[in-house]
PDB file of C-alpha atoms in Angstrom:
ATOM      1  CA  MET A 135       6.575 -35.416  63.304  1.00 86.00           C
ATOM      2  CA  ILE A 136       7.895 -36.632  66.664  1.00 85.00           C
ATOM      3  CA  THR A 137       9.146 -34.442  69.523  1.00 83.00           C
ATOM      4  CA  LEU A 138      11.961 -35.863  71.659  1.00 83.00           C
ATOM      5  CA  GLU A 139      13.560 -35.120  75.025  1.00 82.00           C
ATOM      6  CA  TRP A 140      16.617 -36.413  76.875  1.00 81.00           C
ATOM      7  CA  ASP A 141      15.861 -39.209  79.328  1.00 78.00           C
ATOM      8  CA  GLY A 142      18.282 -39.162  82.260  1.00 70.00           C
ATOM      9  CA  PHE A 143      21.497 -37.399  83.142  1.00 65.00           C
ATOM     10  CA  GLY A 144      24.117 -40.154  83.011  1.00 63.00           C
ATOM     11  CA  ASN A 145      26.423 -41.546  80.364  1.00 63.00           C
ATOM     12  CA  ASP A 146      23.576 -43.595  78.891  1.00 69.00           C
ATOM     13  CA  ASP A 147      21.284 -40.652  78.099  1.00 77.00           C
ATOM     14  CA  LEU A 148      18.696 -41.510  75.485  1.00 84.00           C
ATOM     15  CA  LEU A 149      16.271 -39.462  73.466  1.00 86.00           C
ATOM     16  CA  LYS A 150      12.712 -40.535  74.166  1.00 84.00           C
ATOM     17  CA  PRO A 151       9.618 -39.553  72.177  1.00 86.00           C
ATOM     18  CA  THR A 152       7.256 -37.171  73.965  1.00 83.00           C
ATOM     19  CA  ALA A 153       4.583 -36.464  71.344  1.00 84.00           C
ATOM     20  CA  ARG A 154       3.568 -37.239  67.764  1.00 86.00           C
ATOM     21  CA  TYR A 155       1.966 -34.828  65.312  1.00 87.00           C
ATOM     22  CA  LYS A 156       0.429 -35.175  61.856  1.00 89.00           C
ATOM     23  CA  ILE A 157       1.075 -32.390  59.373  1.00 90.00           C
ATOM     24  CA  SER A 158      -0.877 -32.205  56.134  1.00 90.00           C
ATOM     25  CA  THR A 159       1.862 -30.678  53.948  1.00 90.00           C
ATOM     26  CA  PRO A 160       2.983 -33.231  51.325  1.00 90.00           C
ATOM     27  CA  ASN A 161       6.619 -34.275  50.728  1.00 90.00           C
ATOM     28  CA  VAL A 162       8.107 -32.191  53.544  1.00 91.00           C
ATOM     29  CA  GLU A 163      11.858 -31.615  53.618  1.00 89.00           C
ATOM     30  CA  GLY A 164      12.308 -28.197  55.242  1.00 91.00           C
ATOM     31  CA  ILE A 165      11.040 -27.497  58.773  1.00 93.00           C
ATOM     32  CA  ALA A 166      11.832 -24.603  61.116  1.00 94.00           C
ATOM     33  CA  PHE A 167      10.451 -23.682  64.529  1.00 92.00           C
ATOM     34  CA  VAL A 168       9.956 -19.936  64.897  1.00 93.00           C
ATOM     35  CA  ARG A 169       9.567 -18.532  68.398  1.00 89.00           C
ATOM     36  CA  ASP A 170       9.319 -14.790  67.832  1.00 89.00           C
ATOM     37  CA  LYS A 171       6.304 -12.525  68.489  1.00 87.00           C
ATOM     38  CA  ASN A 172       7.600 -10.099  65.876  1.00 87.00           C
ATOM     39  CA  PHE A 173       7.464 -12.829  63.226  1.00 88.00           C
ATOM     40  CA  PHE A 174       4.121 -14.492  64.051  1.00 86.00           C
ATOM     41  CA  TYR A 175       1.240 -12.974  66.033  1.00 81.00           C
ATOM     42  CA  ASP A 176       0.982 -15.924  68.431  1.00 80.00           C
ATOM     43  CA  GLY A 177       4.732 -16.000  69.028  1.00 79.00           C
ATOM     44  CA  GLN A 178       5.519 -19.569  67.997  1.00 85.00           C
ATOM     45  CA  ARG A 179       4.927 -21.455  64.777  1.00 91.00           C
ATOM     46  CA  LEU A 180       6.256 -24.441  62.922  1.00 92.00           C
ATOM     47  CA  VAL A 181       7.059 -23.451  59.318  1.00 94.00           C
ATOM     48  CA  VAL A 182       7.004 -26.322  56.839  1.00 94.00           C
ATOM     49  CA  ALA A 183       8.056 -26.497  53.178  1.00 93.00           C
ATOM     50  CA  GLY A 184       6.824 -29.332  51.003  1.00 90.00           C
ATOM     51  CA  MET A 185       6.234 -30.040  47.331  1.00 85.00           C
ATOM     52  CA  ASN A 186       3.100 -30.728  45.334  1.00 79.00           C
ATOM     53  CA  ASN A 187       4.401 -30.045  41.791  1.00 73.00           C
ATOM     54  CA  ALA A 188       5.617 -26.714  43.203  1.00 79.00           C
ATOM     55  CA  LEU A 189       6.623 -25.234  46.551  1.00 87.00           C
ATOM     56  CA  LEU A 190       3.960 -25.412  49.260  1.00 89.00           C
ATOM     57  CA  MET A 191       4.606 -23.443  52.469  1.00 92.00           C
ATOM     58  CA  ASN A 192       2.442 -23.803  55.590  1.00 92.00           C
ATOM     59  CA  THR A 193       2.646 -22.831  59.232  1.00 93.00           C
ATOM     60  CA  PHE A 194       1.268 -24.744  62.184  1.00 92.00           C
ATOM     61  CA  SER A 195       0.532 -23.634  65.735  1.00 88.00           C
ATOM     62  CA  MET A 196       2.557 -25.881  68.054  1.00 79.00           C
ATOM     63  CA  PRO A 197       1.226 -26.776  71.498  1.00 73.00           C
ATOM     64  CA  LEU A 198       4.095 -26.414  73.962  1.00 70.00           C
ATOM     65  CA  PRO A 199       4.810 -28.244  76.109  1.00 65.00           C
ATOM     66  CA  PRO A 200       3.665 -31.212  74.018  1.00 64.00           C
ATOM     67  CA  GLU A 201       0.751 -33.271  75.235  1.00 62.00           C
ATOM     68  CA  SER A 202       2.053 -36.710  76.246  1.00 60.00           C
ATOM     69  CA  SER A 203      -1.314 -38.223  75.339  1.00 61.00           C
ATOM     70  CA  SER A 204      -0.495 -37.592  71.661  1.00 64.00           C
ATOM     71  CA  LEU A 205       2.211 -40.291  71.687  1.00 71.00           C
ATOM     72  CA  GLY A 206      -0.163 -43.115  70.770  1.00 76.00           C
ATOM     73  CA  ASN A 207      -2.619 -41.046  68.735  1.00 81.00           C
ATOM     74  CA  PRO A 208      -0.855 -38.309  66.786  1.00 83.00           C
ATOM     75  CA  THR A 209      -2.333 -34.827  67.113  1.00 83.00           C
ATOM     76  CA  ASN A 210      -3.449 -33.290  63.816  1.00 86.00           C
ATOM     77  CA  LEU A 211      -1.970 -29.824  63.438  1.00 88.00           C
ATOM     78  CA  ILE A 212      -4.068 -27.288  61.531  1.00 87.00           C
ATOM     79  CA  ALA A 213      -2.280 -25.695  58.573  1.00 90.00           C
ATOM     80  CA  SER A 214      -2.235 -21.989  57.773  1.00 91.00           C
ATOM     81  CA  MET A 215      -1.103 -21.381  54.216  1.00 91.00           C
ATOM     82  CA  MET A 216       1.742 -19.036  53.403  1.00 91.00           C
ATOM     83  CA  ASN A 217       2.261 -17.304  50.065  1.00 89.00           C
ATOM     84  CA  SER A 218       4.587 -19.889  48.539  1.00 87.00           C
ATOM     85  CA  ASN A 219       5.034 -17.756  45.408  1.00 86.00           C
ATOM     86  CA  LEU A 220       6.703 -15.116  47.545  1.00 87.00           C
ATOM     87  CA  PHE A 221       9.462 -17.479  48.689  1.00 90.00           C
ATOM     88  CA  GLY A 222      10.057 -19.161  45.326  1.00 86.00           C
ATOM     89  CA  ALA A 223       9.832 -15.974  43.230  1.00 88.00           C
ATOM     90  CA  ASN A 224      11.959 -16.003  40.053  1.00 87.00           C
ATOM     91  CA  LEU A 225      12.751 -19.716  40.404  1.00 85.00           C
ATOM     92  CA  LEU A 226      11.465 -22.445  38.103  1.00 76.00           C
ATOM     93  CA  ASP A 227       8.910 -24.753  39.776  1.00 66.00           C
ATOM     94  CA  VAL A 228      11.404 -27.627  39.717  1.00 69.00           C
ATOM     95  CA  ASP A 229      13.901 -25.375  41.520  1.00 76.00           C
ATOM     96  CA  THR A 230      11.572 -24.371  44.377  1.00 84.00           C
ATOM     97  CA  LYS A 231      12.208 -27.490  46.479  1.00 87.00           C
ATOM     98  CA  VAL A 232      13.349 -26.483  49.959  1.00 92.00           C
ATOM     99  CA  SER A 233      15.681 -29.077  51.452  1.00 91.00           C
ATOM    100  CA  ALA A 234      16.400 -27.238  54.721  1.00 94.00           C
ATOM    101  CA  MET A 235      15.152 -24.294  56.710  1.00 96.00           C
ATOM    102  CA  GLN A 236      16.200 -22.383  59.831  1.00 96.00           C
ATOM    103  CA  PHE A 237      14.998 -19.379  61.811  1.00 96.00           C
ATOM    104  CA  PHE A 238      18.125 -17.489  62.871  1.00 95.00           C
ATOM    105  CA  ASP A 239      18.725 -13.914  64.123  1.00 92.00           C
ATOM    106  CA  GLY A 240      15.168 -12.853  63.248  1.00 92.00           C
ATOM    107  CA  LEU A 241      15.235 -14.152  59.661  1.00 94.00           C
ATOM    108  CA  LEU A 242      13.831 -17.286  58.038  1.00 95.00           C
ATOM    109  CA  TYR A 243      16.495 -19.009  55.909  1.00 96.00           C
ATOM    110  CA  LEU A 244      15.500 -21.456  53.152  1.00 95.00           C
ATOM    111  CA  LEU A 245      17.948 -23.694  51.292  1.00 93.00           C
ATOM    112  CA  PHE A 246      16.686 -24.312  47.748  1.00 92.00           C
ATOM    113  CA  ASP A 247      18.851 -27.267  46.746  1.00 87.00           C
ATOM    114  CA  ASN A 248      17.831 -27.469  43.074  1.00 85.00           C
ATOM    115  CA  ALA A 249      18.295 -23.719  42.608  1.00 88.00           C
ATOM    116  CA  GLN A 250      21.552 -23.896  44.617  1.00 89.00           C
ATOM    117  CA  VAL A 251      20.760 -20.852  46.761  1.00 92.00           C
ATOM    118  CA  ILE A 252      19.986 -19.893  50.337  1.00 94.00           C
ATOM    119  CA  ARG A 253      17.419 -17.130  50.742  1.00 94.00           C
ATOM    120  CA  ALA A 254      16.684 -15.128  53.899  1.00 94.00           C
ATOM    121  CA  PHE A 255      13.292 -13.515  54.564  1.00 94.00           C
ATOM    122  CA  ASP A 256      12.162 -11.000  57.162  1.00 93.00           C
ATOM    123  CA  ARG A 257       8.820 -11.054  59.000  1.00 90.00           C
ATOM    124  CA  LEU A 258       7.105  -9.131  56.202  1.00 90.00           C
ATOM    125  CA  GLY A 259       8.154 -11.659  53.558  1.00 90.00           C
ATOM    126  CA  ASN A 260      10.855  -9.455  52.062  1.00 92.00           C
ATOM    127  CA  MET A 261      13.826 -11.358  50.671  1.00 93.00           C
ATOM    128  CA  ILE A 262      16.765  -9.828  52.537  1.00 92.00           C
ATOM    129  CA  GLN A 263      19.506 -11.957  51.038  1.00 92.00           C
ATOM    130  CA  GLU A 264      20.193 -14.584  48.392  1.00 92.00           C
ATOM    131  CA  THR A 265      23.460 -16.516  48.481  1.00 91.00           C
ATOM    132  CA  LYS A 266      24.639 -18.859  45.732  1.00 90.00           C
ATOM    133  CA  LEU A 267      25.891 -22.155  47.165  1.00 88.00           C
ATOM    134  CA  PRO A 268      29.368 -23.512  46.407  1.00 84.00           C
ATOM    135  CA  ILE A 269      29.808 -26.350  43.911  1.00 78.00           C
ATOM    136  CA  PRO A 270      31.242 -29.206  45.980  1.00 75.00           C
ATOM    137  CA  VAL A 271      31.671 -31.860  43.294  1.00 73.00           C
ATOM    138  CA  LYS A 272      30.856 -31.418  39.601  1.00 77.00           C
ATOM    139  CA  ASN A 273      27.419 -32.878  38.747  1.00 76.00           C
ATOM    140  CA  PHE A 274      26.422 -33.031  42.440  1.00 71.00           C
ATOM    141  CA  GLU A 275      25.794 -29.303  43.006  1.00 70.00           C
ATOM    142  CA  LYS A 276      22.064 -29.921  43.610  1.00 75.00           C
ATOM    143  CA  GLN A 277      22.713 -32.335  46.485  1.00 78.00           C
ATOM    144  CA  TRP A 278      22.882 -29.872  49.409  1.00 85.00           C
ATOM    145  CA  GLU A 279      20.339 -31.338  51.842  1.00 88.00           C
ATOM    146  CA  GLY A 280      20.988 -29.593  55.148  1.00 91.00           C
ATOM    147  CA  MET A 281      22.092 -26.266  56.596  1.00 94.00           C
ATOM    148  CA  ARG A 282      22.621 -24.743  60.008  1.00 95.00           C
ATOM    149  CA  LEU A 283      23.833 -21.282  60.956  1.00 96.00           C
ATOM    150  CA  GLN A 284      25.715 -21.059  64.255  1.00 96.00           C
ATOM    151  CA  ARG A 285      27.488 -18.388  66.261  1.00 94.00           C
ATOM    152  CA  LYS A 286      30.634 -19.764  67.865  1.00 94.00           C
ATOM    153  CA  ASN A 287      33.299 -17.731  69.677  1.00 93.00           C
ATOM    154  CA  GLY A 288      32.095 -14.556  67.950  1.00 91.00           C
ATOM    155  CA  ASP A 289      32.189 -16.085  64.459  1.00 93.00           C
ATOM    156  CA  LEU A 290      29.261 -16.928  62.215  1.00 94.00           C
ATOM    157  CA  ILE A 291      29.508 -20.465  60.829  1.00 95.00           C
ATOM    158  CA  LEU A 292      27.403 -22.024  58.063  1.00 94.00           C
ATOM    159  CA  HIS A 293      27.219 -25.817  58.212  1.00 95.00           C
ATOM    160  CA  LEU A 294      26.135 -27.499  54.959  1.00 92.00           C
ATOM    161  CA  ALA A 295      25.360 -31.193  54.482  1.00 92.00           C
ATOM    162  CA  LEU A 296      25.873 -32.740  51.064  1.00 87.00           C
ATOM    163  CA  ASP A 297      23.857 -35.871  50.288  1.00 85.00           C
ATOM    164  CA  THR A 298      25.968 -37.365  47.497  1.00 81.00           C
ATOM    165  CA  PRO A 299      28.879 -37.849  47.902  1.00 84.00           C
ATOM    166  CA  PRO A 300      28.358 -37.532  51.677  1.00 88.00           C
ATOM    167  CA  GLN A 301      30.142 -34.447  52.998  1.00 88.00           C
ATOM    168  CA  LEU A 302      29.740 -31.936  55.788  1.00 91.00           C
ATOM    169  CA  TRP A 303      31.107 -28.445  55.239  1.00 90.00           C
ATOM    170  CA  SER A 304      31.585 -25.815  57.946  1.00 93.00           C
ATOM    171  CA  ILE A 305      32.298 -22.380  56.507  1.00 92.00           C
ATOM    172  CA  LYS A 306      33.263 -19.288  58.485  1.00 93.00           C
ATOM    173  CA  LEU A 307      31.184 -16.500  56.951  1.00 93.00           C
ATOM    174  CA  GLU A 308      32.110 -12.890  56.341  1.00 88.00           C
ATOM    175  CA  GLU A 309      29.481 -10.727  58.036  1.00 86.00           C
ATOM    176  CA  ASN A 310      28.344  -7.457  56.526  1.00 77.00           C
ATOM    177  CA  THR A 311      28.963  -5.031  59.370  1.00 58.00           C
ATOM    178  CA  GLY A 312      28.075  -1.945  57.298  1.00 56.00           C
ATOM    179  CA  SER A 313      24.309  -2.489  57.293  1.00 52.00           C
ATOM    180  CA  GLY A 314      24.236  -4.704  60.375  1.00 48.00           C
ATOM    181  CA  SER A 315      22.684  -7.644  58.542  1.00 59.00           C
ATOM    182  CA  GLY A 316      23.711 -10.207  55.985  1.00 80.00           C
ATOM    183  CA  TRP A 317      26.752 -12.322  55.293  1.00 87.00           C
ATOM    184  CA  LYS A 318      28.665 -13.725  52.377  1.00 84.00           C
ATOM    185  CA  LEU A 319      30.707 -16.780  51.643  1.00 85.00           C
ATOM    186  CA  PRO A 320      34.479 -16.378  51.728  1.00 84.00           C
ATOM    187  CA  SER A 321      36.163 -16.289  48.321  1.00 80.00           C
ATOM    188  CA  CYS A 322      37.396 -19.880  48.704  1.00 77.00           C
ATOM    189  CA  ALA A 323      33.768 -21.103  48.827  1.00 73.00           C
ATOM    190  CA  SER A 324      32.086 -18.785  46.337  1.00 62.00           C
TER     191      SER A 324
END
């Protein structure tokens, strides 16, 4: 993994590498940085989802700011295992692949592309929400590879990236104001 920062403040701004890290989790696709003392005791962790015949979830303590000396020799991050069975509960092993992950509004969101769902978990590991993903193109419904939740002008937007055929969807979500948490896809996308 490589950390980057902007170099300069002109029209030719470039991203330059600041540090390199080695993570031991195999076949990583989903990564989220969690900076929340209510979620992890030390306040900041990198959560990583990989596959080794089934879902494998680990967390890593991230040194911030990054050490510039790690650019040439990557720093090995020490893994702490998470209960992967908790996150992939009631899914077939082949369906537990996490293609994207995000920490947003105090919840950890995981996009399971093969299962075609997004799940949200609280700090105790409770699944708070499961949302079935839309079918973009018949026979390509397992190709969602990226997600990002964003608040913009008071609205909650879900951005989804489809691998094949390449598409980017931005969907304005309907928030559940009754319980104060959760959202659902609008009828046109569900």
